[in-house]
Coordinates of C-alpha atoms in Angstrom, one line a residue:
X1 CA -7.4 36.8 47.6
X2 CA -9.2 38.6 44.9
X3 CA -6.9 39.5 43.0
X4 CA -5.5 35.8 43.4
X5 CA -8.7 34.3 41.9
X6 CA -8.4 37.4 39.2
X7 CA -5.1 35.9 37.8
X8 CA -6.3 32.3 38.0
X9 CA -9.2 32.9 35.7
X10 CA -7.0 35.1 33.3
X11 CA -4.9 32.5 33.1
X12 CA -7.4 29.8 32.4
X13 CA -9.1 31.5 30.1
X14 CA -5.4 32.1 28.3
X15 CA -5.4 28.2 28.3
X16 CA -8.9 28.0 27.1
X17 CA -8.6 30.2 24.3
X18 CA -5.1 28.1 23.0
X19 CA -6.6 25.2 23.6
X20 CA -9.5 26.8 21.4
X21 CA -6.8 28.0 18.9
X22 CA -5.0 24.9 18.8
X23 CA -8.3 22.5 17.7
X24 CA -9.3 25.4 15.5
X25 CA -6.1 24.7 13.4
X26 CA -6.3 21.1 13.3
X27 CA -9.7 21.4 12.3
X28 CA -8.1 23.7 9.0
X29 CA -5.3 21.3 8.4
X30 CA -6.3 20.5 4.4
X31 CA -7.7 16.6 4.3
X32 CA -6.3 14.2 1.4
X33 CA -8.3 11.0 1.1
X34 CA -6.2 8.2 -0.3
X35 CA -7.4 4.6 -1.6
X36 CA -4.3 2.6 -0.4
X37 CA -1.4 3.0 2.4
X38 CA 1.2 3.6 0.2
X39 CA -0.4 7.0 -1.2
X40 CA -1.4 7.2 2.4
X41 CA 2.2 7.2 3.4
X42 CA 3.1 9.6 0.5
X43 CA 1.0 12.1 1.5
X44 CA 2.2 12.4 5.0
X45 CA 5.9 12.2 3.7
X46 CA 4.9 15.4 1.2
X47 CA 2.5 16.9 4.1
X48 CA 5.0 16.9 7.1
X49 CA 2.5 17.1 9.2
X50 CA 0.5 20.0 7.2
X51 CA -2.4 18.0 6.3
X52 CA -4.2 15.2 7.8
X53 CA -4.6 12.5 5.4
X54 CA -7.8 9.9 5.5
X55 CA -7.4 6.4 4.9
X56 CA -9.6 4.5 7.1
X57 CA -9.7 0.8 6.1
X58 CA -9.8 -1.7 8.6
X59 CA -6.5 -3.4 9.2
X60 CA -8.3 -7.2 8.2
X61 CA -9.2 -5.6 4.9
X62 CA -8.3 -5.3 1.8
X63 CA -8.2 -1.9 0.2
X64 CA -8.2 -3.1 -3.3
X65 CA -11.7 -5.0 -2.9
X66 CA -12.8 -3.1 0.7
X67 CA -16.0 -1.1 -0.1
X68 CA -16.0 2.1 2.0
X69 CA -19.3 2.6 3.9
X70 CA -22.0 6.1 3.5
X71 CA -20.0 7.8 6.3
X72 CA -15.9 7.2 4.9
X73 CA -17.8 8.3 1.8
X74 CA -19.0 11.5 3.1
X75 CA -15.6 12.0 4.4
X76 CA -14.0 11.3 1.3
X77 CA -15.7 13.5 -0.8
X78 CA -15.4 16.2 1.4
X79 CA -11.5 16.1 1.1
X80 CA -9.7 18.9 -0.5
X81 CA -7.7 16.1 -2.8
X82 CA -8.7 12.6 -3.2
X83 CA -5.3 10.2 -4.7
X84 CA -6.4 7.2 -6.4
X85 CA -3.7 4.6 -7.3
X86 CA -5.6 4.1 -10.7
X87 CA -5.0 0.5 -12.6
X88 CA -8.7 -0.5 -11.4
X89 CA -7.6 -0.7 -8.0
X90 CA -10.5 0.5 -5.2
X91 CA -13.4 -0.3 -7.8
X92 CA -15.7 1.5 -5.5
X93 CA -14.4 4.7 -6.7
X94 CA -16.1 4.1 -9.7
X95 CA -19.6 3.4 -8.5
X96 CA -19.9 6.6 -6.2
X97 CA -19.8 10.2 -7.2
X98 CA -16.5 12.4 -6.3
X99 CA -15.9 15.4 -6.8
X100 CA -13.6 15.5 -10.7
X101 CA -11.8 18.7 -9.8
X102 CA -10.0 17.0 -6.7
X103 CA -9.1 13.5 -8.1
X104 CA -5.8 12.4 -8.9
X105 CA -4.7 9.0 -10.6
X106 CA -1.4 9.1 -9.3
X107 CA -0.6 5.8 -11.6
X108 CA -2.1 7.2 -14.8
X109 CA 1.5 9.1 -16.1
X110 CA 2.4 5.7 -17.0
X111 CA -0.7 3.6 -18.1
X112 CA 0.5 2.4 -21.3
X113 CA 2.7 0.1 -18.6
X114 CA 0.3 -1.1 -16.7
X115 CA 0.2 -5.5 -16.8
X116 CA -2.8 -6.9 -18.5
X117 CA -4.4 -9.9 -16.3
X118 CA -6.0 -13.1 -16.8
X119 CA -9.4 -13.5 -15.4
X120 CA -10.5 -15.1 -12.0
X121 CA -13.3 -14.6 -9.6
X122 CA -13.3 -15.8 -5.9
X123 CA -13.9 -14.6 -2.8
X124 CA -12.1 -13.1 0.5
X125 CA -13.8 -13.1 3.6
X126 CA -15.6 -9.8 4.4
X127 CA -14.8 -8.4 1.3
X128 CA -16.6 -10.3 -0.8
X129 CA -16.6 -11.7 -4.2
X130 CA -13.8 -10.3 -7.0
X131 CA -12.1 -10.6 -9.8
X132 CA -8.1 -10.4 -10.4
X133 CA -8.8 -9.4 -14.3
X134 CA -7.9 -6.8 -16.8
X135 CA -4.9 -5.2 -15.0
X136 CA -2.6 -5.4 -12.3
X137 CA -3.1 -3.0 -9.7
X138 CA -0.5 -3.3 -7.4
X139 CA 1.5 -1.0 -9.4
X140 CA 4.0 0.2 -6.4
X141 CA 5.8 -2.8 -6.2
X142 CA 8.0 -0.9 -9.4
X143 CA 9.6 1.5 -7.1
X144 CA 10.1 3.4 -10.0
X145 CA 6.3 3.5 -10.7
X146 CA 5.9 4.3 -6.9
X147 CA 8.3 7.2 -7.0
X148 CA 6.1 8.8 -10.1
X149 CA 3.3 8.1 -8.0
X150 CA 4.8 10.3 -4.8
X151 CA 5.5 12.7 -7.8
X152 CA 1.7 12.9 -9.3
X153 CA 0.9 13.3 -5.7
X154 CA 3.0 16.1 -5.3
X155 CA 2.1 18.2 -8.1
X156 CA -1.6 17.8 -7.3
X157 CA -0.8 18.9 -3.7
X158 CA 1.3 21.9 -4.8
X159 CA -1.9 23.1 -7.1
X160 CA -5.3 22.4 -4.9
X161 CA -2.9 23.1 -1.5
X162 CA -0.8 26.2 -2.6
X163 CA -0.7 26.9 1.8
X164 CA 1.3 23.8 2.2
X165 CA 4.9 24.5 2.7
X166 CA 8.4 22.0 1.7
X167 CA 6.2 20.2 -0.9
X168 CA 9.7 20.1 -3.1
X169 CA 12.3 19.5 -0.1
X170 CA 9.9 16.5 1.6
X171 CA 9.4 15.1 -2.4
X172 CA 13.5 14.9 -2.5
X173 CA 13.3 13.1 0.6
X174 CA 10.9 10.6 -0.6
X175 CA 12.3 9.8 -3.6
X176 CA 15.4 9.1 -1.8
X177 CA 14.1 6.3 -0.1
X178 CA 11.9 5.2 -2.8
X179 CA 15.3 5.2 -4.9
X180 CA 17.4 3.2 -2.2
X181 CA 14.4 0.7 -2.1
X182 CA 14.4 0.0 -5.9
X183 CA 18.4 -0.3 -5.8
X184 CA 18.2 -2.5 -3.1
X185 CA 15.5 -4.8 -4.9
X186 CA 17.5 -4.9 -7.8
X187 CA 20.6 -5.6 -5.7
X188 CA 18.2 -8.1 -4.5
X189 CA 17.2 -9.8 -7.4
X190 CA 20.7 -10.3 -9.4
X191 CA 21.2 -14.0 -7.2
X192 CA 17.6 -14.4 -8.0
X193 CA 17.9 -14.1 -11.8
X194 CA 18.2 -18.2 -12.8
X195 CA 15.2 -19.2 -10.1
X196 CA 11.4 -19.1 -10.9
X197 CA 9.9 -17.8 -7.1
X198 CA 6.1 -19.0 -6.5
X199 CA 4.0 -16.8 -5.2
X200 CA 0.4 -17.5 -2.5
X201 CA -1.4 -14.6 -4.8
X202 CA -1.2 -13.0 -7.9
X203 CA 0.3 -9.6 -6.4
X204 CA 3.8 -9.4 -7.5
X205 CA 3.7 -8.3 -11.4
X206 CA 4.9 -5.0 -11.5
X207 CA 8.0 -6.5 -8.9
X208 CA 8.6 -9.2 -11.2
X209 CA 8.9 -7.4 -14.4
X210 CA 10.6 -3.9 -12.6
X211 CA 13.3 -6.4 -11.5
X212 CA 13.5 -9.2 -14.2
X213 CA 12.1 -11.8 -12.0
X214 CA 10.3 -15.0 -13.1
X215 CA 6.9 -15.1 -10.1
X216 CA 4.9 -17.7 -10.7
X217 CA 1.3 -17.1 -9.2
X218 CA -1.1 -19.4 -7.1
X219 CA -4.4 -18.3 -6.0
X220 CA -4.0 -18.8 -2.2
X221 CA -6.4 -17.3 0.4
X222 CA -4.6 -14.9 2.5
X223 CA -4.6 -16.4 6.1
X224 CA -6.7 -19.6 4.9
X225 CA -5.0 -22.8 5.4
X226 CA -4.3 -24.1 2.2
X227 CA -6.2 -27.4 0.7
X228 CA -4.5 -30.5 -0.2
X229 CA -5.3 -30.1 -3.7
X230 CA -3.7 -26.3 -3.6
X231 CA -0.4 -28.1 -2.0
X232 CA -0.6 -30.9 -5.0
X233 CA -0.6 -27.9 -7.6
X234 CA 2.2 -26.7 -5.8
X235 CA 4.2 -29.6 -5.4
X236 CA 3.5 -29.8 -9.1
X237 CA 4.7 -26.5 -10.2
X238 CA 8.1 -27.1 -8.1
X239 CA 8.9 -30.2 -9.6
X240 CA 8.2 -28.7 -13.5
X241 CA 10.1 -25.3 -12.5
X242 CA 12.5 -25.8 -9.8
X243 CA 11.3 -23.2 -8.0
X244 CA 13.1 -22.6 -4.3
X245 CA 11.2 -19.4 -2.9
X246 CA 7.8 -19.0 -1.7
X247 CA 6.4 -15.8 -1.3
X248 CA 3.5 -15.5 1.1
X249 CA 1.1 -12.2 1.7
X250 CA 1.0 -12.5 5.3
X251 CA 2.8 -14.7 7.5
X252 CA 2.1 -18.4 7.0
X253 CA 0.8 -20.8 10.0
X254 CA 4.2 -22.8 11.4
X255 CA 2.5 -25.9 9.6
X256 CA 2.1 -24.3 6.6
X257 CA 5.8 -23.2 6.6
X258 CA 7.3 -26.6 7.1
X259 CA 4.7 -28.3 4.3
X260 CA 6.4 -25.5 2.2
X261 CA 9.9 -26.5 3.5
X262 CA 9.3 -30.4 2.9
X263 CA 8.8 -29.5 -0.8
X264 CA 12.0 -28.0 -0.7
X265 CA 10.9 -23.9 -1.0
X266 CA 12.2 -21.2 1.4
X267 CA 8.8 -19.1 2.7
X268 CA 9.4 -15.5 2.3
X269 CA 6.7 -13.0 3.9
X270 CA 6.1 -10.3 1.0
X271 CA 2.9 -7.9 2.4
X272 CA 2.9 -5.7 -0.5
X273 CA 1.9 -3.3 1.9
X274 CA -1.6 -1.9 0.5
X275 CA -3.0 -1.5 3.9
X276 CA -1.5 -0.3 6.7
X277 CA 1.1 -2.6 8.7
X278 CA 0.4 -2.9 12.4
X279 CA 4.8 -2.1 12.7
X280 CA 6.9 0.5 11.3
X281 CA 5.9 1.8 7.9
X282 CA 6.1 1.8 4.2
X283 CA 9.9 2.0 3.7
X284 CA 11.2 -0.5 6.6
X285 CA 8.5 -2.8 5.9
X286 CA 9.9 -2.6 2.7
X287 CA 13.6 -2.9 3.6
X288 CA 12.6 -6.0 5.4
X289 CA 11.0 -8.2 2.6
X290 CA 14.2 -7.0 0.4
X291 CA 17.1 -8.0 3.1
X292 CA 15.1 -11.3 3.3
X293 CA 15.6 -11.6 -0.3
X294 CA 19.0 -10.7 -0.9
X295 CA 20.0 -13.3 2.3
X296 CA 17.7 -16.4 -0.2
X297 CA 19.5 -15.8 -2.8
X298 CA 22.9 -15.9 -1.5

């Protein structure tokens, strides 16, 4: 009986201590902090599984405008690398003190491309007061752009995180499928060529230029029921440019969608995927949008 209970406890203990070794590791998994979910997504493509990667926003925010509270802060400047998207997007990161040695602007390899903006100021929900002005931040929506981002990424990872392994291998990987998404956008966008495409919010330039695409922006809340005087300017703009597609940020209300079809426009949902989506990930959320605009232009 003894020597029963003897085992038992060896064997828990056993248990204990690689349960105990186990947490110990995770606990020494390097940390990246990243400002959007595409560099989120990057990093646990180049990580595989190596690191643990922080990007906390809430799913209702924004991440360009969404102002990180004293704890995500903490947490952030803890991290061993922290990848900023650069182009002015995630302000905050301006305002608060990180840590130079472990920044990255994963965008700034090509800033001399980067889309100069008009000025306007309104206001999202919970995320306050903003301004779209002085440049375009959504700079991914080039999958060129997004696979020099990946690339930055990489090279920062490979020099502050020399203990993480396949860096090169899982890069090929990515830039595969960042390659098959910007064939299949310009695929995409040769029925599209003739057609100006109206979009809810100004998101889209670095897509539109990448892929020789005429957007044409409204200023649409996302999720807000447009006014009557926002579906006047857009009967409007139809009429002067003959527009047939309308891209919206998130999924329009089945109202909305058939105002948009009476003015003779074909809704098209177009997240641009800066937050995390509550399905799948970057590249088949991606895939999606693309299929739905190679079957509109056909």
């Amino acid at each position: 009986m003894m020597r029963r209970s003897l085992i038992a406890s060896v064997l828990l203990m056993g248990f204990s201590l690689l349960q105990a070794a186990g947490t110990a590791l995770a606990q020494e998994r390097p940390r990246i902090a990243t400002v959007n979910y595409p560099l989120a997504y990057f990093a646990e493509r180049l990580g595989g599984g190596q690191i643990e990667v922080l990007f906390d926003v809430p799913e209702d925010r924004d991440p360009a405008f969404w102002r990180p509270g004293l704890s995500a802060i903490t947490a952030i400047q803890t991290a061993e690398l922290i990848a900023l998207n650069g182009a002015g997007f995630a302000n905050w990161t301006t305002k608060v003190s990180l840590p130079r040695s472990r920044l990255v602007d994963t965008s700034a390899g090509f800033s001399d491309d980067y889309i100069a903006t008009q000025s306007l100021t309104h206001s999202h929900g919970a995320d306050g007061e903003h301004s779209h002005t002085g440049t375009a931040a959504y700079t991914w929506l080039d999958f060129k752009q997004a696979a020099a981002q990946a690339d930055a990424l990489a090279t920062a990872i490979k020099r502050r995180l020399p203990g993480v392994e396949n860096i090169d291998a899982n890069l090929q990987a990515l830039n595969a499928d960042l390659a098959s998404l910007d064939q299949l956008a310009a695929d995409a966008a040769v029925a599209l060529q003739e057609n100006t495409l109206i979009a809810t919010h100004p998101r889209y330039q670095y897509f539109a230029r990448a892929y020789g695409l005429n957007i044409d922006a409204l200023d649409w809340d996302a999720g807000e029921a447009p006014t009557d005087a926002q579906w006047a300017d857009l009967a409007r703009r139809v009429e002067e440019r003959g527009a047939k597609l309308l891209l919206w940020e998130t999924a329009p209300s089945a109202e909305a969608k058939a105002r948009a079809a009476e003015l003779g426009l074909t809704s098209i949902v177009f997240p641009p995927l800066a937050n995390r989506p509550t399905q799948g990930d970057f590249l088949s959320g991606m895939k999606v949008v693309l299929q739905d605009l190679s079957d509109a232009g056909k």
